[in-house]
XYZ file of N, CA and C in Angstrom:
840
model
N 182.716 104.099 -210.532
C 181.370 103.844 -210.031
C 180.754 102.699 -210.816
N 180.114 101.753 -210.115
C 179.583 100.565 -210.757
C 178.282 100.864 -211.494
N 177.900 99.914 -212.365
C 176.638 100.037 -213.091
C 175.463 100.137 -212.134
N 175.477 99.312 -211.084
C 174.376 99.320 -210.132
C 174.318 100.633 -209.354
N 175.478 101.215 -209.065
C 175.505 102.509 -208.384
C 174.839 103.581 -209.239
N 175.158 103.576 -210.536
C 174.566 104.565 -211.441
C 173.061 104.366 -211.531
N 172.629 103.103 -211.642
C 171.186 102.826 -211.703
C 170.482 103.307 -210.444
N 171.109 103.085 -209.295
C 170.498 103.498 -208.032
C 170.339 105.010 -207.975
N 171.376 105.730 -208.374
C 171.329 107.187 -208.340
C 170.291 107.724 -209.319
N 170.219 107.121 -210.511
C 169.228 107.544 -211.500
C 167.821 107.343 -210.953
N 167.571 106.170 -210.354
C 166.232 105.899 -209.810
C 165.890 106.872 -208.689
N 166.864 107.177 -207.848
C 166.607 108.112 -206.754
C 166.237 109.488 -207.296
N 166.975 109.943 -208.298
C 166.693 111.276 -208.845
C 165.309 111.320 -209.467
N 164.961 110.299 -210.255
C 163.673 110.331 -210.936
C 162.524 110.046 -209.974
N 162.795 109.309 -208.924
C 161.792 109.146 -207.882
C 161.493 110.463 -207.204
N 162.539 111.244 -206.938
C 162.364 112.573 -206.335
C 161.616 113.504 -207.276
N 161.882 113.383 -208.578
C 161.168 114.219 -209.551
C 159.682 113.904 -209.547
N 159.335 112.615 -209.404
C 157.926 112.229 -209.348
C 157.251 112.812 -208.118
N 157.941 112.767 -206.988
C 157.373 113.300 -205.751
C 157.191 114.809 -205.852
N 158.138 115.508 -206.495
C 157.992 116.950 -206.682
C 156.779 117.265 -207.556
N 156.589 116.457 -208.598
C 155.446 116.681 -209.484
C 154.131 116.497 -208.745
N 154.101 115.545 -207.815
C 152.884 115.295 -207.047
C 152.541 116.469 -206.133
N 153.549 117.236 -205.737
C 153.304 118.379 -204.858
C 153.015 119.653 -205.642
N 152.986 119.536 -206.961
C 152.619 120.695 -207.777
C 153.774 121.507 -208.298
N 155.014 121.071 -208.035
C 156.169 121.815 -208.551
C 156.326 121.541 -210.030
N 156.629 122.593 -210.787
C 156.656 122.471 -212.231
C 157.971 121.894 -212.732
N 157.978 121.506 -213.998
C 159.193 121.037 -214.663
C 159.548 122.039 -215.743
N 160.455 121.659 -216.614
C 160.896 122.573 -217.675
C 160.330 122.187 -219.031
N 159.275 121.410 -219.073
C 158.859 120.833 -220.346
C 157.660 121.498 -220.986
N 157.064 122.477 -220.316
C 155.896 123.121 -220.876
C 156.253 124.237 -221.832
N 155.270 125.103 -222.097
C 155.512 126.183 -223.051
C 156.117 127.413 -222.395
N 155.901 127.585 -221.085
C 156.466 128.754 -220.396
C 156.837 128.408 -218.965
N 157.857 127.558 -218.775
C 158.247 127.167 -217.423
C 158.785 128.335 -216.622
N 158.646 128.228 -215.308
C 159.134 129.294 -214.436
C 160.650 129.375 -214.495
N 161.169 130.561 -214.720
C 162.611 130.730 -214.918
C 163.396 130.339 -213.682
N 162.825 130.581 -212.489
C 163.584 130.277 -211.285
C 163.672 128.771 -211.038
N 162.812 128.001 -211.690
C 162.831 126.552 -211.510
C 163.502 125.881 -212.694
N 163.232 126.388 -213.878
C 163.750 125.758 -215.088
C 165.152 126.265 -215.389
N 166.131 125.533 -214.915
C 167.518 125.938 -215.147
C 168.178 125.036 -216.174
N 167.427 124.106 -216.762
C 167.997 123.129 -217.677
C 167.524 123.416 -219.093
N 168.423 123.819 -219.991
C 168.000 124.146 -221.352
C 167.572 122.922 -222.145
N 167.910 121.719 -221.680
C 167.572 120.506 -222.418
C 166.096 120.165 -222.290
N 165.529 120.334 -221.078
C 164.164 119.887 -220.845
C 163.119 120.969 -221.032
N 163.499 122.136 -221.515
C 162.560 123.247 -221.587
C 161.840 123.321 -222.932
N 160.573 123.746 -222.866
C 159.778 124.087 -224.052
C 159.687 122.948 -225.076
N 159.247 121.790 -224.625
C 159.179 120.618 -225.493
C 157.788 120.377 -226.063
N 156.767 120.739 -225.318
C 155.401 120.420 -225.720
C 154.608 121.692 -225.992
N 153.749 121.630 -226.987
C 152.897 122.771 -227.296
C 151.832 122.925 -226.222
N 151.198 124.086 -226.207
C 150.120 124.322 -225.258
C 148.979 123.345 -225.485
N 148.715 123.017 -226.744
C 147.641 122.065 -227.047
C 147.960 120.686 -226.482
N 149.203 120.228 -226.692
C 149.591 118.908 -226.181
C 149.557 118.886 -224.654
N 150.079 119.929 -224.031
C 150.063 119.983 -222.571
C 148.639 119.971 -222.041
N 147.725 120.562 -222.800
C 146.339 120.603 -222.374
C 145.607 119.290 -222.527
N 146.201 118.347 -223.257
C 145.549 117.056 -223.492
C 145.818 116.039 -222.387
N 146.737 116.350 -221.481
C 147.110 115.407 -220.426
C 147.060 116.110 -219.072
N 146.967 115.356 -217.974
C 146.968 115.974 -216.646
C 148.249 116.766 -216.392
N 148.139 117.808 -215.567
C 149.295 118.649 -215.259
C 150.447 117.840 -214.671
N 150.120 116.810 -213.867
C 151.163 116.001 -213.253
C 152.049 115.312 -214.262
N 151.486 114.952 -215.421
C 152.280 114.307 -216.465
C 153.270 115.285 -217.074
N 152.840 116.538 -217.237
C 153.734 117.568 -217.786
C 154.819 117.917 -216.777
N 154.435 118.081 -215.512
C 155.395 118.473 -214.481
C 156.495 117.442 -214.303
N 156.183 116.156 -214.508
C 157.158 115.091 -214.257
C 158.035 114.793 -215.460
N 157.759 115.416 -216.591
C 158.512 115.093 -217.797
C 159.903 115.716 -217.747
N 160.904 114.886 -217.986
C 162.296 115.344 -217.983
C 162.987 114.978 -219.290
N 162.233 115.035 -220.371
C 162.768 114.617 -221.653
C 163.608 115.678 -222.327
N 164.006 115.373 -223.577
C 164.817 116.314 -224.351
C 164.197 116.551 -225.715
N 162.993 116.020 -225.924
C 162.337 116.172 -227.214
C 160.873 115.831 -227.090
N 160.242 115.637 -228.222
C 158.824 115.316 -228.277
C 158.638 114.209 -229.303
N 158.963 112.959 -228.940
C 158.917 111.875 -229.933
C 157.537 111.628 -230.499
N 156.487 111.896 -229.720
C 155.141 111.639 -230.228
C 154.767 112.599 -231.354
N 155.378 113.780 -231.367
C 155.102 114.744 -232.438
C 155.858 114.390 -233.713
N 156.964 113.680 -233.582
C 157.820 113.380 -234.723
C 157.597 111.987 -235.297
N 157.152 111.050 -234.470
C 156.930 109.686 -234.936
C 155.557 109.563 -235.575
N 155.461 108.808 -236.643
C 154.177 108.532 -237.262
C 153.513 107.389 -236.509
N 152.381 107.666 -235.893
C 151.619 106.662 -235.156
C 150.265 106.503 -235.829
N 149.888 105.253 -236.068
C 148.655 104.978 -236.790
C 147.615 104.319 -235.896
N 146.338 104.550 -236.157
C 145.291 103.896 -235.374
C 145.466 102.380 -235.359
N 145.299 101.789 -234.183
C 145.396 100.337 -234.048
C 146.777 99.808 -233.730
N 147.788 100.680 -233.731
C 149.148 100.214 -233.474
C 149.423 100.086 -231.975
N 150.479 99.314 -231.665
C 150.962 99.156 -230.294
C 152.270 99.915 -230.148
N 152.314 100.792 -229.155
C 153.470 101.654 -228.922
C 154.064 101.348 -227.557
N 155.383 101.369 -227.464
C 156.083 101.188 -226.198
C 156.990 102.385 -225.957
N 156.830 102.999 -224.772
C 157.687 104.121 -224.369
C 158.694 103.620 -223.349
N 159.979 103.675 -223.694
C 161.045 103.236 -222.796
C 161.387 104.361 -221.827
N 161.193 104.112 -220.525
C 161.429 105.132 -219.521
C 160.314 106.155 -219.536
N 159.101 105.720 -219.230
C 157.900 106.522 -219.483
C 157.637 107.603 -218.456
N 158.336 107.615 -217.322
C 158.193 108.695 -216.353
C 156.762 108.900 -215.914
N 156.322 110.178 -215.915
C 154.969 110.505 -215.492
C 153.902 110.187 -216.513
N 154.300 109.690 -217.690
C 153.343 109.170 -218.651
C 152.913 110.094 -219.758
N 153.526 111.285 -219.893
C 153.037 112.226 -220.897
C 153.085 111.661 -222.306
N 154.199 111.033 -222.709
C 154.314 110.525 -224.068
C 153.430 109.300 -224.287
N 153.202 108.509 -223.243
C 152.311 107.351 -223.347
C 150.882 107.819 -223.567
N 150.443 108.795 -222.793
C 149.071 109.280 -222.905
C 148.833 109.960 -224.254
N 149.813 110.739 -224.727
C 149.679 111.358 -226.043
C 149.655 110.300 -227.142
N 150.476 109.258 -226.992
C 150.504 108.181 -227.988
C 149.192 107.414 -228.005
N 148.634 107.177 -226.825
C 147.385 106.432 -226.729
C 146.269 107.124 -227.496
N 146.240 108.448 -227.450
C 145.233 109.191 -228.194
C 145.419 109.012 -229.695
N 146.660 108.930 -230.122
C 146.932 108.841 -231.566
C 146.687 107.443 -232.128
N 146.926 106.406 -231.341
C 146.660 105.057 -231.857
C 145.199 104.662 -231.661
N 144.476 105.422 -230.848
C 143.043 105.216 -230.706
C 142.663 103.995 -229.893
N 141.361 103.771 -229.724
C 140.886 102.678 -228.870
C 141.235 101.288 -229.374
N 141.526 101.152 -230.656
C 141.920 99.841 -231.176
C 143.411 99.588 -231.029
N 144.174 100.609 -230.615
C 145.606 100.459 -230.378
C 145.903 100.400 -228.898
N 147.193 100.333 -228.571
C 147.594 100.282 -227.164
C 148.932 100.981 -226.990
N 149.097 101.610 -225.831
C 150.358 102.260 -225.496
C 150.869 101.711 -224.168
N 152.082 101.171 -224.187
C 152.747 100.693 -222.977
C 153.761 101.736 -222.518
N 153.886 101.874 -221.206
C 154.954 102.659 -220.633
C 155.792 101.776 -219.732
N 157.103 101.828 -219.873
C 158.017 101.014 -219.067
C 158.889 101.921 -218.222
N 158.905 101.699 -216.917
C 159.726 102.506 -216.028
C 160.178 101.651 -214.852
N 161.357 101.980 -214.314
C 161.920 101.209 -213.204
C 161.683 101.865 -211.850
N 161.066 103.051 -211.841
C 160.922 103.820 -210.610
C 159.499 103.730 -210.086
N 159.340 103.223 -208.868
C 158.005 103.043 -208.296
C 157.237 104.356 -208.218
N 157.917 105.430 -207.824
C 157.241 106.726 -207.688
C 156.717 107.235 -209.027
N 157.510 107.048 -210.080
C 157.059 107.472 -211.402
C 155.888 106.617 -211.875
N 155.950 105.322 -211.626
C 154.854 104.443 -212.041
C 153.563 104.810 -211.334
N 153.658 105.107 -210.035
C 152.464 105.502 -209.284
C 151.887 106.798 -209.849
N 152.761 107.751 -210.171
C 152.315 109.017 -210.732
C 151.695 108.806 -212.111
N 152.339 107.986 -212.932
C 151.836 107.737 -214.281
C 150.455 107.092 -214.245
N 150.268 106.133 -213.347
C 148.966 105.475 -213.256
C 147.890 106.425 -212.743
N 148.284 107.313 -211.841
C 147.336 108.331 -211.373
C 146.966 109.269 -212.514
N 147.948 109.645 -213.339
C 147.677 110.508 -214.481
C 146.782 109.810 -215.496
N 146.976 108.510 -215.663
C 146.117 107.740 -216.567
C 144.661 107.774 -216.091
N 144.468 107.590 -214.787
C 143.108 107.620 -214.246
C 142.479 108.996 -214.438
N 143.258 110.052 -214.196
C 142.738 111.410 -214.369
C 142.374 111.677 -215.825
N 143.189 111.140 -216.737
C 142.944 111.352 -218.164
C 141.807 110.483 -218.686
N 141.451 109.425 -217.950
C 140.392 108.529 -218.385
C 140.755 107.738 -219.629
N 142.023 107.419 -219.779
C 142.507 106.690 -220.959
C 142.616 105.208 -220.611
N 141.962 104.359 -221.383
C 141.918 102.936 -221.065
C 142.932 102.102 -221.832
N 143.363 102.556 -223.002
C 144.256 101.741 -223.835
C 145.725 101.958 -223.485
N 146.007 102.026 -222.177
C 147.356 102.270 -221.659
C 147.671 101.263 -220.574
N 148.922 100.806 -220.542
C 149.380 99.935 -219.457
C 150.810 100.319 -219.092
N 151.025 100.585 -217.810
C 152.355 100.914 -217.337
C 152.986 99.687 -216.696
N 154.211 99.369 -217.130
C 154.929 98.182 -216.686
C 156.152 98.583 -215.875
N 156.450 97.791 -214.846
C 157.685 98.030 -214.105
C 158.792 97.158 -214.682
N 159.932 97.767 -214.937
C 161.049 97.007 -215.466
C 162.142 97.924 -215.973
N 163.237 97.311 -216.383
C 164.381 98.049 -216.904
C 164.385 98.001 -218.422
N 164.870 99.062 -219.025
C 164.878 99.105 -220.480
C 165.892 98.113 -221.066
N 166.783 97.605 -220.230
C 167.720 96.560 -220.671
C 167.068 95.177 -220.665
N 165.891 95.065 -220.046
C 165.172 93.787 -219.957
C 163.678 94.078 -220.099
N 163.232 94.284 -221.307
C 161.851 94.697 -221.554
C 160.902 93.527 -221.292
N 159.910 93.695 -220.406
C 159.010 92.595 -220.049
C 157.853 92.410 -221.034
N 158.192 92.279 -222.313
C 157.203 92.021 -223.353
C 157.746 90.934 -224.278
N 156.861 90.184 -224.933
C 157.326 89.104 -225.813
C 157.939 89.607 -227.107
N 158.617 88.717 -227.798
C 159.199 89.031 -229.095
C 158.108 89.499 -230.070
N 158.486 90.392 -230.970
C 157.625 90.772 -232.095
C 156.226 91.219 -231.651
N 156.157 92.065 -230.623
C 154.855 92.423 -230.048
C 154.512 93.909 -230.161
N 155.429 94.737 -230.664
C 155.259 96.190 -230.648
C 155.490 96.754 -232.045
N 154.644 97.713 -232.448
C 154.815 98.351 -233.759
C 155.820 99.486 -233.729
N 155.813 100.253 -232.631
C 156.661 101.445 -232.537
C 157.253 101.539 -231.135
N 158.544 101.840 -231.075
C 159.193 102.149 -229.796
C 159.561 103.619 -229.792
N 159.124 104.310 -228.717
C 159.517 105.693 -228.512
C 160.281 105.784 -227.192
N 160.953 106.872 -226.978
C 161.658 107.122 -225.722
C 162.058 108.589 -225.720
N 162.168 109.170 -224.530
C 162.443 110.598 -224.439
C 163.579 110.856 -223.461
N 164.804 110.870 -223.998
C 165.998 111.199 -223.218
C 166.226 110.210 -222.081
N 166.082 108.922 -222.377
C 166.260 107.881 -221.361
C 167.363 106.896 -221.743
N 167.469 106.557 -223.009
C 168.466 105.565 -223.422
C 169.868 106.021 -223.061
N 170.129 107.332 -223.127
C 171.468 107.823 -222.780
C 171.821 107.571 -221.317
N 170.799 107.332 -220.464
C 171.057 107.069 -219.047
C 171.541 105.646 -218.795
N 171.310 104.753 -219.739
C 171.676 103.345 -219.545
C 173.184 103.147 -219.640
N 173.692 102.256 -218.805
C 175.108 101.905 -218.876
C 175.353 100.755 -219.845
N 174.293 100.192 -220.410
C 174.430 99.104 -221.388
C 173.498 99.384 -222.562
N 173.872 100.359 -223.358
C 173.020 100.790 -224.465
C 172.895 99.717 -225.536
N 173.936 98.900 -225.727
C 173.841 97.819 -226.715
C 172.710 96.856 -226.355
N 172.587 96.552 -225.079
C 171.520 95.649 -224.655
C 170.152 96.294 -224.824
N 170.049 97.588 -224.514
C 168.788 98.301 -224.711
C 168.338 98.193 -226.159
N 169.259 98.424 -227.071
C 168.906 98.420 -228.493
C 168.594 97.006 -228.976
N 169.276 96.006 -228.446
C 168.945 94.611 -228.803
C 167.550 94.252 -228.306
N 167.221 94.695 -227.099
C 165.890 94.431 -226.546
C 164.813 95.152 -227.369
N 165.101 96.378 -227.763
C 164.148 97.111 -228.604
C 163.910 96.371 -229.911
N 164.972 95.887 -230.502
C 164.861 95.133 -231.753
C 164.041 93.861 -231.535
N 164.262 93.196 -230.423
C 163.571 91.929 -230.131
C 162.060 92.110 -230.050
N 161.605 93.135 -229.327
C 160.172 93.266 -229.099
C 159.442 93.922 -230.270
N 160.171 94.588 -231.164
C 159.517 95.167 -232.332
C 159.065 94.078 -233.303
N 157.925 94.306 -233.902
C 157.457 93.420 -234.960
C 158.312 93.633 -236.210
N 158.384 92.649 -237.108
C 159.072 92.894 -238.379
C 158.461 94.113 -239.080
N 159.321 95.014 -239.511
C 158.869 96.266 -240.098
C 158.585 97.353 -239.083
N 158.773 97.037 -237.800
C 158.493 97.992 -236.740
C 159.483 99.141 -236.714
N 159.098 100.227 -236.040
C 159.883 101.460 -236.062
C 160.426 101.803 -234.685
N 161.645 102.262 -234.675
C 162.338 102.812 -233.513
C 162.369 104.310 -233.737
N 161.732 105.092 -232.843
C 161.593 106.532 -233.076
C 161.724 107.258 -231.749
N 162.944 107.623 -231.375
C 163.196 108.146 -230.038
C 163.847 109.524 -230.090
N 163.628 110.281 -229.018
C 164.374 111.520 -228.803
C 165.486 111.234 -227.800
N 166.677 111.741 -228.062
C 167.791 111.517 -227.145
C 168.827 112.609 -227.347
N 169.742 112.721 -226.374
C 170.858 113.647 -226.504
C 172.005 112.921 -227.201
N 172.584 113.571 -228.185
C 173.648 112.991 -229.002
C 174.815 113.971 -229.043
N 176.018 113.428 -229.131
C 177.243 114.233 -229.177
C 177.827 114.183 -230.579
N 178.328 115.315 -231.051
C 178.893 115.365 -232.396
C 180.402 115.596 -232.410
N 181.051 115.546 -231.259
C 182.500 115.729 -231.214
C 183.073 115.178 -229.927
N 184.363 115.363 -229.728
C 185.016 114.892 -228.511
C 184.550 115.708 -227.309
N 184.381 115.024 -226.172
C 183.905 115.665 -224.947
C 184.965 115.529 -223.868
N 185.267 116.605 -223.133
C 186.288 116.531 -222.081
C 185.975 115.457 -221.042
N 187.025 114.871 -220.505
C 186.860 113.802 -219.516
C 186.103 114.267 -218.288
N 186.224 115.562 -217.941
C 185.514 116.085 -216.770
C 184.013 115.917 -216.891
N 183.503 115.940 -218.122
C 182.065 115.773 -218.341
C 181.681 114.311 -218.164
N 182.431 113.426 -218.786
C 182.077 112.009 -218.793
C 182.091 111.396 -217.398
N 182.962 111.867 -216.532
C 183.078 111.225 -215.224
C 182.164 111.848 -214.175
N 181.404 112.861 -214.560
C 180.532 113.532 -213.612
C 179.164 112.868 -213.592
N 178.843 112.191 -212.521
C 177.608 111.414 -212.437
C 176.381 112.308 -212.512
N 176.430 113.488 -211.895
C 175.268 114.367 -211.931
C 174.933 114.765 -213.366
N 175.964 114.959 -214.189
C 175.695 115.276 -215.584
C 175.192 114.048 -216.330
N 175.606 112.854 -215.900
C 175.069 111.624 -216.497
C 173.561 111.577 -216.263
N 173.168 111.814 -215.016
C 171.750 111.788 -214.685
C 171.006 112.873 -215.452
N 171.672 113.985 -215.704
C 171.043 115.087 -216.405
C 171.070 114.942 -217.911
N 171.293 113.756 -218.431
C 171.211 113.458 -219.866
C 172.415 113.955 -220.662
N 173.518 114.222 -219.984
C 174.675 114.742 -220.698
C 175.815 113.729 -220.768
N 176.311 113.291 -219.613
C 177.544 112.505 -219.598
C 177.395 111.159 -220.282
N 176.181 110.587 -220.307
C 175.984 109.278 -220.925
C 175.634 109.330 -222.390
N 175.577 110.516 -222.977
C 175.171 110.647 -224.372
C 176.201 110.017 -225.311
N 175.699 109.348 -226.342
C 176.559 108.729 -227.337
C 176.932 109.719 -228.432
N 178.080 109.494 -229.067
C 178.391 110.217 -230.291
C 177.437 109.745 -231.379
N 177.113 110.609 -232.310
C 176.155 110.264 -233.357
C 176.579 109.017 -234.122
N 177.861 108.922 -234.459
C 178.317 107.765 -235.222
C 178.257 106.487 -234.399
N 178.450 106.585 -233.081
C 178.361 105.406 -232.226
C 176.915 104.947 -232.084
N 175.992 105.903 -232.009
C 174.568 105.553 -231.934
C 174.170 104.788 -233.193
N 174.586 105.302 -234.335
C 174.277 104.644 -235.604
C 174.875 103.246 -235.656
N 176.121 103.115 -235.222
C 176.801 101.824 -235.240
C 176.115 100.812 -234.328
N 175.718 101.245 -233.148
C 175.066 100.336 -232.206
C 173.696 99.895 -232.717
N 172.963 100.787 -233.335
C 171.680 100.416 -233.918
C 171.869 99.386 -235.035
N 172.872 99.609 -235.861
C 173.135 98.662 -236.944
C 173.554 97.301 -236.392
N 174.369 97.299 -235.349
C 174.807 96.038 -234.742
C 173.636 95.271 -234.142
N 172.621 95.997 -233.654
C 171.440 95.349 -233.083
C 170.536 94.768 -234.165
N 170.767 95.162 -235.437
C 169.980 94.619 -236.538
C 169.115 95.634 -237.262
N 169.125 96.891 -236.816
C 168.278 97.901 -237.431
C 168.827 98.354 -238.786
N 167.930 98.899 -239.593
C 168.306 99.453 -240.893
C 167.632 100.812 -241.076
N 167.976 101.488 -242.181
C 167.401 102.802 -242.501
C 167.504 103.746 -241.301
N 168.705 103.866 -240.759
C 168.949 104.643 -239.534
C 169.169 106.109 -239.892
N 168.549 106.976 -239.130
C 168.729 108.407 -239.350
C 168.739 109.179 -238.048
N 169.535 110.237 -237.983
C 169.595 111.117 -236.817
C 169.305 112.536 -237.275
N 168.214 113.107 -236.744
C 167.767 114.440 -237.131
C 167.901 115.394 -235.941
N 168.790 116.368 -235.991
C 168.915 117.315 -234.879
C 167.617 118.091 -234.668
N 167.217 118.239 -233.416
C 166.038 119.043 -233.098
C 166.400 120.283 -232.268
N 167.549 120.238 -231.591
C 168.010 121.412 -230.837
C 169.509 121.251 -230.578
N 170.293 122.229 -230.985
C 171.735 122.208 -230.749
C 172.036 123.209 -229.640
N 172.868 122.792 -228.669
C 173.099 123.606 -227.484
C 174.332 124.486 -227.651
N 174.143 125.779 -227.394
C 175.186 126.779 -227.572
C 175.948 126.997 -226.269
N 176.872 127.962 -226.262
C 177.720 128.204 -225.096
C 176.887 128.539 -223.867
N 175.877 129.387 -224.006
C 175.070 129.763 -222.840
C 174.300 128.570 -222.293
N 173.854 127.675 -223.177
C 173.223 126.436 -222.716
C 174.227 125.598 -221.935
N 175.440 125.500 -222.474
C 176.484 124.725 -221.803
C 176.761 125.289 -220.418
N 176.799 126.609 -220.304
C 177.027 127.219 -218.994
C 175.920 126.832 -218.014
N 174.695 126.749 -218.481
C 173.586 126.402 -217.604
C 173.705 124.985 -217.062
N 173.955 124.006 -217.950
C 173.974 122.644 -217.425
C 175.302 122.245 -216.788
N 176.321 123.113 -216.890
C 177.580 122.841 -216.196
C 177.669 123.559 -214.853
N 176.827 124.563 -214.642
C 176.897 125.359 -213.415
C 176.629 124.507 -212.182
N 177.432 124.719 -211.140
C 177.242 124.006 -209.879
C 177.717 122.579 -209.870
N 178.478 122.174 -210.898
C 178.935 120.795 -210.991
C 180.401 120.627 -210.593
N 181.002 121.663 -210.019
C 182.405 121.568 -209.629
C 183.340 121.586 -210.817
N 182.910 122.189 -211.899
C 183.686 122.241 -213.139
C 184.015 123.690 -213.454
N 185.183 123.925 -214.013
C 185.575 125.262 -214.441
C 184.769 125.601 -215.696
N 183.640 126.274 -215.479
C 182.703 126.523 -216.570
C 183.333 127.343 -217.690
N 184.099 128.365 -217.331
C 184.680 129.235 -218.346
C 185.625 128.482 -219.269
N 186.282 127.453 -218.718
C 187.206 126.661 -219.532
C 186.480 125.598 -220.351
N 185.513 124.929 -219.722
C 184.872 123.785 -220.352
C 183.769 124.177 -221.326
N 182.985 125.201 -220.999
C 181.828 125.544 -221.832
C 182.179 125.726 -223.309
N 183.238 126.468 -223.646
C 183.566 126.607 -225.066
C 183.924 125.273 -225.732
N 184.384 124.296 -224.931
C 184.773 123.005 -225.490
C 183.572 122.114 -225.798
N 182.421 122.380 -225.149
C 181.245 121.540 -225.386
C 180.165 122.266 -226.181
N 180.297 123.567 -226.348
C 179.294 124.343 -227.072
C 179.116 123.804 -228.485
N 177.881 123.542 -228.858
C 177.567 123.060 -230.195
C 177.814 121.590 -230.416
N 178.379 120.899 -229.420
C 178.667 119.472 -229.587
C 177.531 118.576 -229.101
N 176.713 119.100 -228.189
C 175.567 118.342 -227.707
C 174.310 118.800 -228.423
N 173.488 117.856 -228.789
C 172.219 118.214 -229.418
C 171.151 117.218 -229.016
N 169.927 117.712 -228.934
C 168.786 116.812 -228.872
C 168.507 116.377 -230.302
N 168.169 115.113 -230.468
C 167.959 114.596 -231.819
C 166.813 113.598 -231.837
N 166.196 113.489 -232.992
C 165.184 112.458 -233.225
C 165.862 111.348 -234.005
N 165.863 110.157 -233.447
C 166.605 109.034 -234.008
C 165.618 108.001 -234.531
N 165.711 107.718 -235.812
C 164.822 106.766 -236.469
C 165.594 105.531 -236.903
N 164.928 104.383 -236.847
C 165.487 103.148 -237.399
C 164.335 102.168 -237.592
N 164.572 101.128 -238.388
C 163.528 100.167 -238.705
C 164.039 98.744 -238.496
N 163.155 97.889 -238.021
C 163.447 96.462 -237.993
C 163.059 95.890 -239.347
N 163.956 95.180 -240.005
C 163.608 94.654 -241.331
C 162.337 93.817 -241.284
N 161.508 93.964 -242.308
C 160.309 93.147 -242.391
C 160.660 91.822 -243.070
N 159.768 90.881 -242.938
C 160.049 89.548 -243.492
C 160.119 89.568 -245.012
N 159.349 90.481 -245.624
C 159.323 90.510 -247.095
C 160.140 91.654 -247.676
N 160.852 92.375 -246.793
C 161.713 93.457 -247.256
C 161.043 94.812 -247.329
N 159.720 94.856 -247.114
C 159.013 96.148 -247.122
C 159.075 96.763 -245.741
N 158.778 98.046 -245.646
C 158.773 98.705 -244.352
C 157.740 99.823 -244.348
N 157.381 100.253 -243.128
C 156.429 101.342 -242.978
C 157.193 102.640 -242.766
N 156.497 103.772 -242.886
C 157.127 105.058 -242.631
C 157.113 105.378 -241.151
N 158.094 106.187 -240.692
C 158.163 106.600 -239.283
C 157.645 108.002 -239.138
């Protein structure tokens, strides 16, 4: 399957997710998602009740992340934040509150339906220091050295050209800027049946990098002080959930992937001109 085919399928899936959110159907990202709807252990229970209450319901319903980067990244008043693959806008809106009126939060997404939903959520939230941009994370439509912090929530693993994504992230970060994303990471060998399954790619599984490869790619892009912090490790029962209905022999494969996939918070820094850096 070609790169463009994968991009098309990803956009279609996330466009459908935006439309479902607009009709009031819930996602798995709140504090108590409906069991009959939330069948994905990766996207469940990511945001606290307080955080969910700070943004419109549509932003929570459309979130398909694997972590909560805004809770883990240090954001300071006056900073500029960019969310790669911003979806319904939950992480952008939460970030905007933390950087305050003197800061700014950008959201970048390639899906028209998600952008429309995100902008509607922005209007409902009454947040002015936010701008949603249309574009691909492999080609960020912002100038060099323009962003203090880059966040992302389970989106980089969907890209078929992760090296380019990381180079673009490095380019737009200011010297001393921080890369602080949530993503799915692999800690061991994964059966070929997983890697070639496009539906699992879209579901944040098949495209996940090994931890050492993520570190290597970040270093090749120019980043330093790289760290990967596990936030949730998936067990056999989790594996059974995200493998079910995929045409895979679950009983055979689940034990082979149990404990190998994890959601993680990934930190890195762009070197500053004078060698100093800020905290993430």
